[in-house]
PDB file of C-alpha atoms and ligand atoms in Angstrom:
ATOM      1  CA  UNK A1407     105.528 123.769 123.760  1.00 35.00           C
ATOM      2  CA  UNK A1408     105.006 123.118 119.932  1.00 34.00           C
ATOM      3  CA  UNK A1409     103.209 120.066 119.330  1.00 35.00           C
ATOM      4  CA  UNK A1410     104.987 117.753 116.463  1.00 35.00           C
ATOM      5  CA  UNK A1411     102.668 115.830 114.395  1.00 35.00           C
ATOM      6  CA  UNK A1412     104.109 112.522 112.233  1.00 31.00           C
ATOM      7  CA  UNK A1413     101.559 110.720 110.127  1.00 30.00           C
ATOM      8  CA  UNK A1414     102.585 107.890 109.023  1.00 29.00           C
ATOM      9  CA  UNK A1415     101.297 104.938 106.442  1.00 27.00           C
ATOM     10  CA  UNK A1416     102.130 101.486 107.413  1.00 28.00           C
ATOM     11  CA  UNK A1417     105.447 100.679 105.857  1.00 27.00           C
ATOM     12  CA  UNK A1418     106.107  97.315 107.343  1.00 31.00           C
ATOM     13  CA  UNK A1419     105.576  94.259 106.623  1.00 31.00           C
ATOM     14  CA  UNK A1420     102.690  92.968 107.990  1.00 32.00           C
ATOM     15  CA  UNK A1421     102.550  89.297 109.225  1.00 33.00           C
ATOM     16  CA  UNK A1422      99.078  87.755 109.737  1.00 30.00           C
ATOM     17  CA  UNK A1423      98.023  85.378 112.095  1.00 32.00           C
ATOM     18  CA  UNK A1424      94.827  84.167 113.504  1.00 32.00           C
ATOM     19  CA  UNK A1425      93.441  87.326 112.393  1.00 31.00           C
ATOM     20  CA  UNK A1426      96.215  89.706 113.749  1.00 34.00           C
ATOM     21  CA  UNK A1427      99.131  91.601 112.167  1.00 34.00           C
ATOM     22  CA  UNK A1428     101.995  92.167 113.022  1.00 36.00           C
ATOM     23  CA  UNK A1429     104.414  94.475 110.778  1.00 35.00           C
ATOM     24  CA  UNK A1430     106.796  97.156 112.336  1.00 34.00           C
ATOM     25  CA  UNK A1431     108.216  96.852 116.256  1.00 33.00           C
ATOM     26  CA  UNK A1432     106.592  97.658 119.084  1.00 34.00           C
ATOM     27  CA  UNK A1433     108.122  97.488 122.443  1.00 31.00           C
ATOM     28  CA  UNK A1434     106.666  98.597 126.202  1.00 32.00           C
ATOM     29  CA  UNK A1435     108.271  99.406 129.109  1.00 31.00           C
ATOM     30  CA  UNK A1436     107.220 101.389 131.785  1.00 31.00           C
ATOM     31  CA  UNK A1437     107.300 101.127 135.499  1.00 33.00           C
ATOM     32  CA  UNK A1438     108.509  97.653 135.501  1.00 33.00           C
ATOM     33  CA  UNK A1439     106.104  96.007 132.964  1.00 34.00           C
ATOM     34  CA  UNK A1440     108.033  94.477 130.647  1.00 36.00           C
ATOM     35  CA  UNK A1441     106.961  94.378 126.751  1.00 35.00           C
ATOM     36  CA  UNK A1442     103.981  91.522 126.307  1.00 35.00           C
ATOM     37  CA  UNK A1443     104.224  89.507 122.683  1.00 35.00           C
ATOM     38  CA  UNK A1444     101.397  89.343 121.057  1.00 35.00           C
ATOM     39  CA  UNK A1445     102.530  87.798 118.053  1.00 36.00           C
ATOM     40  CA  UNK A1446     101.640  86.785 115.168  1.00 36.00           C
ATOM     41  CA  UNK A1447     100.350  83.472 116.044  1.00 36.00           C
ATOM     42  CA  UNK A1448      98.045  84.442 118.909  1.00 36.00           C
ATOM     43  CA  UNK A1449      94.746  81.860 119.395  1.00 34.00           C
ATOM     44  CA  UNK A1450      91.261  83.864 121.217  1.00 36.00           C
ATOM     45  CA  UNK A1451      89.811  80.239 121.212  1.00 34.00           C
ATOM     46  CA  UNK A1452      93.023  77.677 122.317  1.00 35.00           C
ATOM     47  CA  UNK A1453      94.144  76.497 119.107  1.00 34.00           C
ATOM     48  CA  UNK A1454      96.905  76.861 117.257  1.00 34.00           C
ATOM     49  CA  UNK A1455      96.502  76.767 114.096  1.00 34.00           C
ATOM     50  CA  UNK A1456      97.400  80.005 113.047  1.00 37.00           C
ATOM     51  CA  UNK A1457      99.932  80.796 110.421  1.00 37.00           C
ATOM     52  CA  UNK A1458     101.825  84.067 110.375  1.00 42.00           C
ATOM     53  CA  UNK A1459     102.061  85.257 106.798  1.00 48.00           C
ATOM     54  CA  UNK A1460     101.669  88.392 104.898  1.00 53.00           C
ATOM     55  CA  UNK A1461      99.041  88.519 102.476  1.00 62.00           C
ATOM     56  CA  UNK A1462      98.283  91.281  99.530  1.00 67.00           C
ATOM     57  CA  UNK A1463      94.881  91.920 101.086  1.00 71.00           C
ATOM     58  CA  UNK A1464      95.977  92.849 104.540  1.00 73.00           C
ATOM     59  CA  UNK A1465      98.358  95.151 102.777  1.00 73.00           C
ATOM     60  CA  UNK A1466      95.935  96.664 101.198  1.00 79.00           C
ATOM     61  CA  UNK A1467      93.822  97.264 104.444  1.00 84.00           C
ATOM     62  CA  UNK A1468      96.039  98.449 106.100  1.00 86.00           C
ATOM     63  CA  UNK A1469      96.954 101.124 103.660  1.00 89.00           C
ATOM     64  CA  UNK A1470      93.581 102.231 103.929  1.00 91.00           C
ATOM     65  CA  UNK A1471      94.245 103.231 107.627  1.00 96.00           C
ATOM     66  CA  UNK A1472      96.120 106.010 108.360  1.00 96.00           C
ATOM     67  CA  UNK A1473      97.621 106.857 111.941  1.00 97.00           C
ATOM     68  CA  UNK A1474      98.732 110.450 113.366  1.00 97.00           C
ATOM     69  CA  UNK A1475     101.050 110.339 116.741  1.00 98.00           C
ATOM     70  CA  UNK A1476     100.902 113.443 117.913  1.00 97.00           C
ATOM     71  CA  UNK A1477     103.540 114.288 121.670  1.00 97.00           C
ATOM     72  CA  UNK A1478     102.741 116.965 123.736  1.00 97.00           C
ATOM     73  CA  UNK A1479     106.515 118.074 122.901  1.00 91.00           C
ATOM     74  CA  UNK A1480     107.330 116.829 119.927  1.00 85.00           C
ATOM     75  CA  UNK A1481     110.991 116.596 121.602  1.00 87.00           C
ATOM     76  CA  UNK A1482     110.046 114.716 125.052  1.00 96.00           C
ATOM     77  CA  UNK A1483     112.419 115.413 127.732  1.00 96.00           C
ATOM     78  CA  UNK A1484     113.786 112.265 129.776  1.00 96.00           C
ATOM     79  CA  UNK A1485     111.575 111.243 132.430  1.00 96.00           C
ATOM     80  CA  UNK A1486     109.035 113.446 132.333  1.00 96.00           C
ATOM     81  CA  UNK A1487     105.284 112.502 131.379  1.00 97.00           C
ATOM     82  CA  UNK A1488     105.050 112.788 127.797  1.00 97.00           C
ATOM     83  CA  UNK A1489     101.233 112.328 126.687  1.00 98.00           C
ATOM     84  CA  UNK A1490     101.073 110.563 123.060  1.00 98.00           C
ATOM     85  CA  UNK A1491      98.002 111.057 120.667  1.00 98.00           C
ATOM     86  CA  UNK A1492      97.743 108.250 118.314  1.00 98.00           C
ATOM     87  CA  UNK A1493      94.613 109.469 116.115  1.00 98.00           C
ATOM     88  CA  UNK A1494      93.544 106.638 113.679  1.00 98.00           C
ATOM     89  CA  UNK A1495      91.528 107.969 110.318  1.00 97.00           C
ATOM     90  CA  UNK A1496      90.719 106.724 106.599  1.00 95.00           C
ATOM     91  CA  UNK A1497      92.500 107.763 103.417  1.00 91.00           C
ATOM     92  CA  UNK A1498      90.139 110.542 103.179  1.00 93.00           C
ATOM     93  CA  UNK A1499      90.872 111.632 106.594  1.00 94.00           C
ATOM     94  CA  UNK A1500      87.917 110.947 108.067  1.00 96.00           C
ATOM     95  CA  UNK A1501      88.243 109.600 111.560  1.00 97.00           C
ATOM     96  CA  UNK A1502      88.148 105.565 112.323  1.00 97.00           C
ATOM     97  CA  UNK A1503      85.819 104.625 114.985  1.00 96.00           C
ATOM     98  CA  UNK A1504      85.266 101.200 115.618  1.00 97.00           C
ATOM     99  CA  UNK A1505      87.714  98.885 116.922  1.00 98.00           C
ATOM    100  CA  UNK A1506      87.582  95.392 118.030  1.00 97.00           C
ATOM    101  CA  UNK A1507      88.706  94.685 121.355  1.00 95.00           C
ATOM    102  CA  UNK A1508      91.677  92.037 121.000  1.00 91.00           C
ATOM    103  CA  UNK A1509      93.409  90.635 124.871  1.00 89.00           C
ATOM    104  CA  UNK A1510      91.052  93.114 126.498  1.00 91.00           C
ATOM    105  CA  UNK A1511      92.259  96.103 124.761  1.00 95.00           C
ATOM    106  CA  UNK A1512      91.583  98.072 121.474  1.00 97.00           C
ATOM    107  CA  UNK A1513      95.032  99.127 121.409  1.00 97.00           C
ATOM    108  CA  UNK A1514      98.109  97.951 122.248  1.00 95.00           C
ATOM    109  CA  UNK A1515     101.249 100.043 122.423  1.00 97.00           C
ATOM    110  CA  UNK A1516     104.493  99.557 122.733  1.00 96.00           C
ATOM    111  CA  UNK A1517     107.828 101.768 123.252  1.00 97.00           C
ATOM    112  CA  UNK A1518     110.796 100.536 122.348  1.00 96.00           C
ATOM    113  CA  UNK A1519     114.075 102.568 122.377  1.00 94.00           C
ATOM    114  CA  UNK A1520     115.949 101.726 118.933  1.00 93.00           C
ATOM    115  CA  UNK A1521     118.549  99.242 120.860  1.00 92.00           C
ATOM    116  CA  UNK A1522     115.804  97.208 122.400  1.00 94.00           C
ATOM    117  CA  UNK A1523     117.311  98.148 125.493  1.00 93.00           C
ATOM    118  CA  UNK A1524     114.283  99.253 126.898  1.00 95.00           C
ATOM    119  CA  UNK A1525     110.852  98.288 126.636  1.00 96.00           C
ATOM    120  CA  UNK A1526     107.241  99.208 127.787  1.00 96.00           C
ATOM    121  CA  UNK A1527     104.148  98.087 126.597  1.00 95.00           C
ATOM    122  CA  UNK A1528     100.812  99.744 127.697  1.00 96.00           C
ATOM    123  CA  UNK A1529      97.513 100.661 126.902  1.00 96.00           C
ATOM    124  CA  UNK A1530      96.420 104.062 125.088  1.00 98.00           C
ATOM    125  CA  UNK A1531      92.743 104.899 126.634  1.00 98.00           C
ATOM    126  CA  UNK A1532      90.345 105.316 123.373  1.00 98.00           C
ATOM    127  CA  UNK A1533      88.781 108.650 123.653  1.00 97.00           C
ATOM    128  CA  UNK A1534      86.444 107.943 120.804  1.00 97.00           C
ATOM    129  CA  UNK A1535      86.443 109.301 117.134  1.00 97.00           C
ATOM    130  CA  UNK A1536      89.983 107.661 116.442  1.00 98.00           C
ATOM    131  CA  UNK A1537      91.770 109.163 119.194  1.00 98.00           C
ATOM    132  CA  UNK A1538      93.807 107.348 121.625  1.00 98.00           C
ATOM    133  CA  UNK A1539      95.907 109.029 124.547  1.00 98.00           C
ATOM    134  CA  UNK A1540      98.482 107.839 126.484  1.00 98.00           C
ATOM    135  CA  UNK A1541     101.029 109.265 128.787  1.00 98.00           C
ATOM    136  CA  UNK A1542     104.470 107.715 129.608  1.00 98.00           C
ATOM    137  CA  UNK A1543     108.123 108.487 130.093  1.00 97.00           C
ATOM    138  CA  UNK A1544     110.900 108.006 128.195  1.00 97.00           C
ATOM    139  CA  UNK A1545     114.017 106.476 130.209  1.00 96.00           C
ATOM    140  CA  UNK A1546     117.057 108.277 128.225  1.00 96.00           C
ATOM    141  CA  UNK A1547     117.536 110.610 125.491  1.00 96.00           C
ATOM    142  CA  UNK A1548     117.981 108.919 122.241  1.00 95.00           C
ATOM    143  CA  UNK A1549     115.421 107.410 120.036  1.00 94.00           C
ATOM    144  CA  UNK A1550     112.577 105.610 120.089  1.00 95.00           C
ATOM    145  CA  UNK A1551     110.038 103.654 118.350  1.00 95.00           C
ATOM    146  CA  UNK A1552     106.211 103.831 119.336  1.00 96.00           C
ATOM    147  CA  UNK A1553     104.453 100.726 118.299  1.00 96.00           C
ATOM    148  CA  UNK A1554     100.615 100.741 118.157  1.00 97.00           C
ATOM    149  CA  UNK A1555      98.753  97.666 117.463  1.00 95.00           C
ATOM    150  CA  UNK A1556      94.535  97.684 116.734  1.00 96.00           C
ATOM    151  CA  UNK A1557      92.187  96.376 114.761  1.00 96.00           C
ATOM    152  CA  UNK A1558      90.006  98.573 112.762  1.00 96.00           C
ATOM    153  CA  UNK A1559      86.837  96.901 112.683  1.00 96.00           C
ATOM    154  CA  UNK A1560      86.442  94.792 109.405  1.00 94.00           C
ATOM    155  CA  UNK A1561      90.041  95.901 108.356  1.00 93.00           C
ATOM    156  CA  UNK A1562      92.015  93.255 110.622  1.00 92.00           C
ATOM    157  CA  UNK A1563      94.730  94.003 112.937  1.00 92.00           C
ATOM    158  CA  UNK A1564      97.565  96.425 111.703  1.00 94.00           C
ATOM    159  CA  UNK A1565     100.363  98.358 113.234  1.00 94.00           C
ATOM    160  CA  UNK A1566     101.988 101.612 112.807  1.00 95.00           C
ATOM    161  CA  UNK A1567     105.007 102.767 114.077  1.00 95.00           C
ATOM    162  CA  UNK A1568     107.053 106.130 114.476  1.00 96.00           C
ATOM    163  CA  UNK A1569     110.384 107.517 115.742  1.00 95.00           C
ATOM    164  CA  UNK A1570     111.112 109.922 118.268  1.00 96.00           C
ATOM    165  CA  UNK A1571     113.796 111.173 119.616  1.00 96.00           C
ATOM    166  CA  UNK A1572     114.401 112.591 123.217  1.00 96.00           C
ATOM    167  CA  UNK A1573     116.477 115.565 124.038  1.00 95.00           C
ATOM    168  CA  UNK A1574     119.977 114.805 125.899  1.00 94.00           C
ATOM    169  CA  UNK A1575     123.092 113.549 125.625  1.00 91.00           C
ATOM    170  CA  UNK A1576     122.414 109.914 124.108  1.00 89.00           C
ATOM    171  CA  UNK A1577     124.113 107.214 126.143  1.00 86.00           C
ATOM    172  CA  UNK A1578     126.137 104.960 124.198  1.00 85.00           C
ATOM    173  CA  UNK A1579     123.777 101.940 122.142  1.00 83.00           C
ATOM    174  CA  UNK A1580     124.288  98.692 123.378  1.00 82.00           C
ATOM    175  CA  UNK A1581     124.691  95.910 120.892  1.00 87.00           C
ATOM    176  CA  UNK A1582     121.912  93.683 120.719  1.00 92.00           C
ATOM    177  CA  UNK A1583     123.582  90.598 121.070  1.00 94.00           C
ATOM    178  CA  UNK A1584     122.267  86.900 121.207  1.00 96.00           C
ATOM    179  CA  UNK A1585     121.847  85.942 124.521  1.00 96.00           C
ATOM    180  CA  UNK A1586     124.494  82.851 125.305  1.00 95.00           C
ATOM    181  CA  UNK A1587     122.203  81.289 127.675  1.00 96.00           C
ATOM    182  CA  UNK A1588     118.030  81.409 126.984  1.00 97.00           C
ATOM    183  CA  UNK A1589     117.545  81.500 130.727  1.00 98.00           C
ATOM    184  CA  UNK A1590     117.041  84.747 133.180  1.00 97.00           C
ATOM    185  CA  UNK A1591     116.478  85.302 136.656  1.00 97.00           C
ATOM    186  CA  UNK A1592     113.892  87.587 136.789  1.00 97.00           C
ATOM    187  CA  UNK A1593     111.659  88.884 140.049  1.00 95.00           C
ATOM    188  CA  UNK A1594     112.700  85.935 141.323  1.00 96.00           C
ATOM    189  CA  UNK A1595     111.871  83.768 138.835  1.00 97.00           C
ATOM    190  CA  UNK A1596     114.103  81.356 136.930  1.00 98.00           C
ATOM    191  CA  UNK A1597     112.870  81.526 133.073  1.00 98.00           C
ATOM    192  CA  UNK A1598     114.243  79.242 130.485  1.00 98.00           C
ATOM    193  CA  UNK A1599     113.037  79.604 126.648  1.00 98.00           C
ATOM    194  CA  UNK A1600     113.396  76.659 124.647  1.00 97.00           C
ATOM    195  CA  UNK A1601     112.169  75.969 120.883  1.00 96.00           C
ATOM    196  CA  UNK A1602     111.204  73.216 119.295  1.00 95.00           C
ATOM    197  CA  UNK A1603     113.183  73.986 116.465  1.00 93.00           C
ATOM    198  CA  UNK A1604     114.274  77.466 115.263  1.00 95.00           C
ATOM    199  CA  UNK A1605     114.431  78.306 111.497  1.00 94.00           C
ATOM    200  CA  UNK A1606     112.894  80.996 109.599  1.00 95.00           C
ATOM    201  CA  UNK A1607     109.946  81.042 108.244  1.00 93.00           C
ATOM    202  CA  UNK A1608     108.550  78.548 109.200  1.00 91.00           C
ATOM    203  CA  UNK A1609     106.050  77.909 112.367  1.00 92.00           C
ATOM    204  CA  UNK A1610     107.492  77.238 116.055  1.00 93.00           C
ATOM    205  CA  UNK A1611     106.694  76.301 119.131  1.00 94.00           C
ATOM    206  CA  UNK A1612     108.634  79.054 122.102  1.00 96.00           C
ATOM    207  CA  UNK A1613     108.461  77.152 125.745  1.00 97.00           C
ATOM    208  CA  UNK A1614     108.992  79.536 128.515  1.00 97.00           C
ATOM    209  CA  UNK A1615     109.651  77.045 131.513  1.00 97.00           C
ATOM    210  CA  UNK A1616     109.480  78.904 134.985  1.00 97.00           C
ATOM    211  CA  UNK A1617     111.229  77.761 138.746  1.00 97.00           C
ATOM    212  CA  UNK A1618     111.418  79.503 141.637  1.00 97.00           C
ATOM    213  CA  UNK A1619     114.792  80.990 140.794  1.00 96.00           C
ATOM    214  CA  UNK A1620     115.630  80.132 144.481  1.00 97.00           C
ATOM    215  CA  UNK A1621     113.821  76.584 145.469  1.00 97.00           C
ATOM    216  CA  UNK A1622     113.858  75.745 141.716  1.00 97.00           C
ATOM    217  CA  UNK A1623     110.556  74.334 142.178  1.00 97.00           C
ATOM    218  CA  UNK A1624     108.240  75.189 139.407  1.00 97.00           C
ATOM    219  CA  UNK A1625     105.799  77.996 139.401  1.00 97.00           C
ATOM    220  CA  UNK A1626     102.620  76.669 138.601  1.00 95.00           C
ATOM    221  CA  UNK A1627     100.747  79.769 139.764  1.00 96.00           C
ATOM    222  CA  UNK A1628     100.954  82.276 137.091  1.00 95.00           C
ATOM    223  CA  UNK A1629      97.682  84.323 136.457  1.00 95.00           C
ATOM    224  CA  UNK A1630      96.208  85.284 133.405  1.00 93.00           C
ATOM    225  CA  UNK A1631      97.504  88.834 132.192  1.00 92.00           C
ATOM    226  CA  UNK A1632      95.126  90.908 129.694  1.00 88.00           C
ATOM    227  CA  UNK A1633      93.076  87.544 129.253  1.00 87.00           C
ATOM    228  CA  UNK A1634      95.995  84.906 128.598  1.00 90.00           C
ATOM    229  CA  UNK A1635      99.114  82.833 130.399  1.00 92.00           C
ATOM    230  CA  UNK A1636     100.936  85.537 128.479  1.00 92.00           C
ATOM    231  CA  UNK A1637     102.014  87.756 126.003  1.00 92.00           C
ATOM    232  CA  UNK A1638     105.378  88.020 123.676  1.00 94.00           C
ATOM    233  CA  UNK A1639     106.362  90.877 121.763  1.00 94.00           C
ATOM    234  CA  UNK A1640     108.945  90.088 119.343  1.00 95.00           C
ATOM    235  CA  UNK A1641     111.192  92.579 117.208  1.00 95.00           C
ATOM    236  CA  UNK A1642     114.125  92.199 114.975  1.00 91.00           C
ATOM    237  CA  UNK A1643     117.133  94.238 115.280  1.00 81.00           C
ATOM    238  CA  UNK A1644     116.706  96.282 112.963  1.00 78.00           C
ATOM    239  CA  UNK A1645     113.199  97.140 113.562  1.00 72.00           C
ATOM    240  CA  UNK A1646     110.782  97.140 111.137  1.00 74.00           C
ATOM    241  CA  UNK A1647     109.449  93.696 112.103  1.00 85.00           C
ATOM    242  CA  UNK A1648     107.017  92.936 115.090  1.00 89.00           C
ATOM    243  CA  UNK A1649     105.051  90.103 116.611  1.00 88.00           C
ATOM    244  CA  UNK A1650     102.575  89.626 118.883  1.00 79.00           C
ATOM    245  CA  UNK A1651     102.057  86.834 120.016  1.00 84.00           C
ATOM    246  CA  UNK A1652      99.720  84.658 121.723  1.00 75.00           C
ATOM    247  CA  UNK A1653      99.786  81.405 123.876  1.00 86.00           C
ATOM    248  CA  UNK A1654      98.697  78.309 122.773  1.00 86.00           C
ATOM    249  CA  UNK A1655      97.160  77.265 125.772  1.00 85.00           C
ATOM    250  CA  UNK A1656      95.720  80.662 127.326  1.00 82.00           C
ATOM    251  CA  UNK A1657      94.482  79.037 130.546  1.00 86.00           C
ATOM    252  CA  UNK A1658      97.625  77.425 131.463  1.00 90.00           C
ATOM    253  CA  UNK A1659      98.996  78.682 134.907  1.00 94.00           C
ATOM    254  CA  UNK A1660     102.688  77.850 134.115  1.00 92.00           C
ATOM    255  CA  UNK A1661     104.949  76.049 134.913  1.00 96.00           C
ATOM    256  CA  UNK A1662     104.866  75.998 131.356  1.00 96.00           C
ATOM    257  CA  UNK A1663     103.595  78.441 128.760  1.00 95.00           C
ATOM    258  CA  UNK A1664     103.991  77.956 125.152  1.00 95.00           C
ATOM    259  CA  UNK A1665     103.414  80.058 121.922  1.00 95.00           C
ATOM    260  CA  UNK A1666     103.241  80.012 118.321  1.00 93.00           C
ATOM    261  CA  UNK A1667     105.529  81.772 116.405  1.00 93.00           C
ATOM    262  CA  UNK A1668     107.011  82.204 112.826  1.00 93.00           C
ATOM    263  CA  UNK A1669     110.044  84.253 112.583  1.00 94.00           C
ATOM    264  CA  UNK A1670     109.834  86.091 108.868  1.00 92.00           C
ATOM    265  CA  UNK A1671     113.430  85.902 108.077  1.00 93.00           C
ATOM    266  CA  UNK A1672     116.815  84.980 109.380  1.00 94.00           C
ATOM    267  CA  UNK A1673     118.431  87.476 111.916  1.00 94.00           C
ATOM    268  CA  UNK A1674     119.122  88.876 115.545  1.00 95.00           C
ATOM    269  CA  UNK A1675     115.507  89.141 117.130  1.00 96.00           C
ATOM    270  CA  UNK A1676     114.935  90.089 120.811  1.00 96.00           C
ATOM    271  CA  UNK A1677     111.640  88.389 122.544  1.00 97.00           C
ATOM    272  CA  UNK A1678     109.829  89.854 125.169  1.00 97.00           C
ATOM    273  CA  UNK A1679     107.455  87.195 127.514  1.00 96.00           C
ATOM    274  CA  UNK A1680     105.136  88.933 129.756  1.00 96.00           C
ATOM    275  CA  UNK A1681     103.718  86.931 132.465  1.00 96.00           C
ATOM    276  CA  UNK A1682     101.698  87.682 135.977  1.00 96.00           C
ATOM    277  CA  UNK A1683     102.080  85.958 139.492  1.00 96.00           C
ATOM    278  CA  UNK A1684     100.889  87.791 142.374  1.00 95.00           C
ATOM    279  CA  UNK A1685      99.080  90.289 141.159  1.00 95.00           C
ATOM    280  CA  UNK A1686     102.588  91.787 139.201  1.00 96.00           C
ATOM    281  CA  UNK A1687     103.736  91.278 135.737  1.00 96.00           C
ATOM    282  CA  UNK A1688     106.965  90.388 134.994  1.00 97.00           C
ATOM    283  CA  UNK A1689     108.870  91.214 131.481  1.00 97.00           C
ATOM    284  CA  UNK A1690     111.391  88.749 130.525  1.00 98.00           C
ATOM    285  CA  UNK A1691     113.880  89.507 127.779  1.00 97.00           C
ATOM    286  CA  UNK A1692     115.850  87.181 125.342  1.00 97.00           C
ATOM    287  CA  UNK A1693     118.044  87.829 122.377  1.00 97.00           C
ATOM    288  CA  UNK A1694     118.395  85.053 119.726  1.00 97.00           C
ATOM    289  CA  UNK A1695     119.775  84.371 116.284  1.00 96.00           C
ATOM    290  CA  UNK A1696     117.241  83.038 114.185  1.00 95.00           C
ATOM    291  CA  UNK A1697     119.080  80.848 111.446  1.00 94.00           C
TER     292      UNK A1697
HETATM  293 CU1   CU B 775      98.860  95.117 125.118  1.00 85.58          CU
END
């Protein structure tokens, strides 16, 4: 099979917070685990007193950094293990090779397929001098977007993203619509979101609330997944904007877990909360309209 190499500079927008940028989408899914957020407000020590904002300097890093996805067929077939390079270098080419370890990992990946239908975020092994591998499936022909977040060491988090498109017959796109009610039964589990205000650009509280979806008594066991009550991955509809983000309260065992958030614009964004109980995580999925 011919191999298909995209390079690609960062061309989002890249939202900082507490030390970690989003720009782009990411999006995970993968035998059952749901997309985590790690947005753009996540807090390492607790707090939250991060603001998500773009700034000329991260910009700037990020330019520096240069990232090469390489598939072992550049056009993946449905279903079958595809194994993705990502190989991280300078603007001189030279390879990258220290990254800081954020939530356990030193990169965090996410596969999206272009109408957020499907979602799966996992972790490329780091095979040293810039190179990460990974190996997933693709659910569908059609495209997709591959989302890898890391943090260069001394450059600050970044992402980069690329398309890729599966051979097939593409099933028809479903509309990403706002969800009418922000609560879903998932694995059992009765999850309500709730804001305490919604607006854009500006910083929020997101509440996900979680019952037994049968006893309706709360869950007050959830366990910490990649070092935290959770994770959210959020992307617009459009693509081109993603955050990560992180809990306020990381030790909190539900039935309560809030994060920090700050939606860049108005729009149609889906959100992604990743939680664990049992020894399973669980990806739950909301649309909203931010105003
Ligand atoms: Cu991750």
């Amino acid at each position: 099979m011919k191999k298909m190499i995209f390079s690609i500079l960062l061309t989002t927008a890249v939202l900082t917070a507490c030390g970690k940028s989003v720009g782009s989408m990411d999006q995970t899914m993968k035998g059952g685990t749901p997309g985590a957020t790690e947005s753009a407000n996540h807090s390492d020590k607790g707090g939250m007193d991060h603001k998500a904002m773009v700034t000329e300097a991260d910009k700037t890093k990020a330019e520096l950094v240069k990232a090469t996805f390489t598939l072992s067929n550049a056009k993946p077939l449905p279903n079958q293990d595809t194994t993705i390079t990502v190989h991280i270098q300078d603007k001189d080419g030279m390879s990258i090779d220290k990254f800081d370890v954020q939530h356990e990992k030193k990169m965090h990946f996410i596969v999206v397929s272009k109408d957020l239908s499907f979602f799966n975020h996992i972790h490329p092994d780091y095979k040293g001098k810039g190179e990460f591998t990974v190996t997933t499936q693709f659910p569908n022909a059609g495209e997709f977007e591959l989302i890898a977040d890391f943090v260069p060491s001394g450059l600050g988090a970044m992402t980069k993203t690329e398309w890729v498109t599966t051979q097939g017959s593409v099933p028809e796109q479903k509309a990403i619509l706002p969800d009418a009610s922000l609560t879903q039964i998932v694995d059992g589990k009765e999850v309500t979101l709730t804001f305490d205000h919604l607006m854009a650009g500006m910083e929020l509280n997101l509440n996900f609330n979680m019952k037994d979806a049968q006893t309706k008594q709360p869950v007050a066991d959830l366990q910490p997944y990649l070092g935290a009550v959770g994770h959210v991955v959020i992307l617009n509809q459009e693509g081109g904007e993603y955050l990560h983000v992180h809990p306020l309260e990381e030790k909190a065992s539900g039935p309560d877990a809030k994060f920090m958030a700050t939606f860049p614009h108005s729009g149609v964004f889906k959100i992604w909360g990743q939680f664990q109980q049992n020894g399973k995580v669980f990806t739950v999925p909301f649309v909203i309209n931010v105003p």
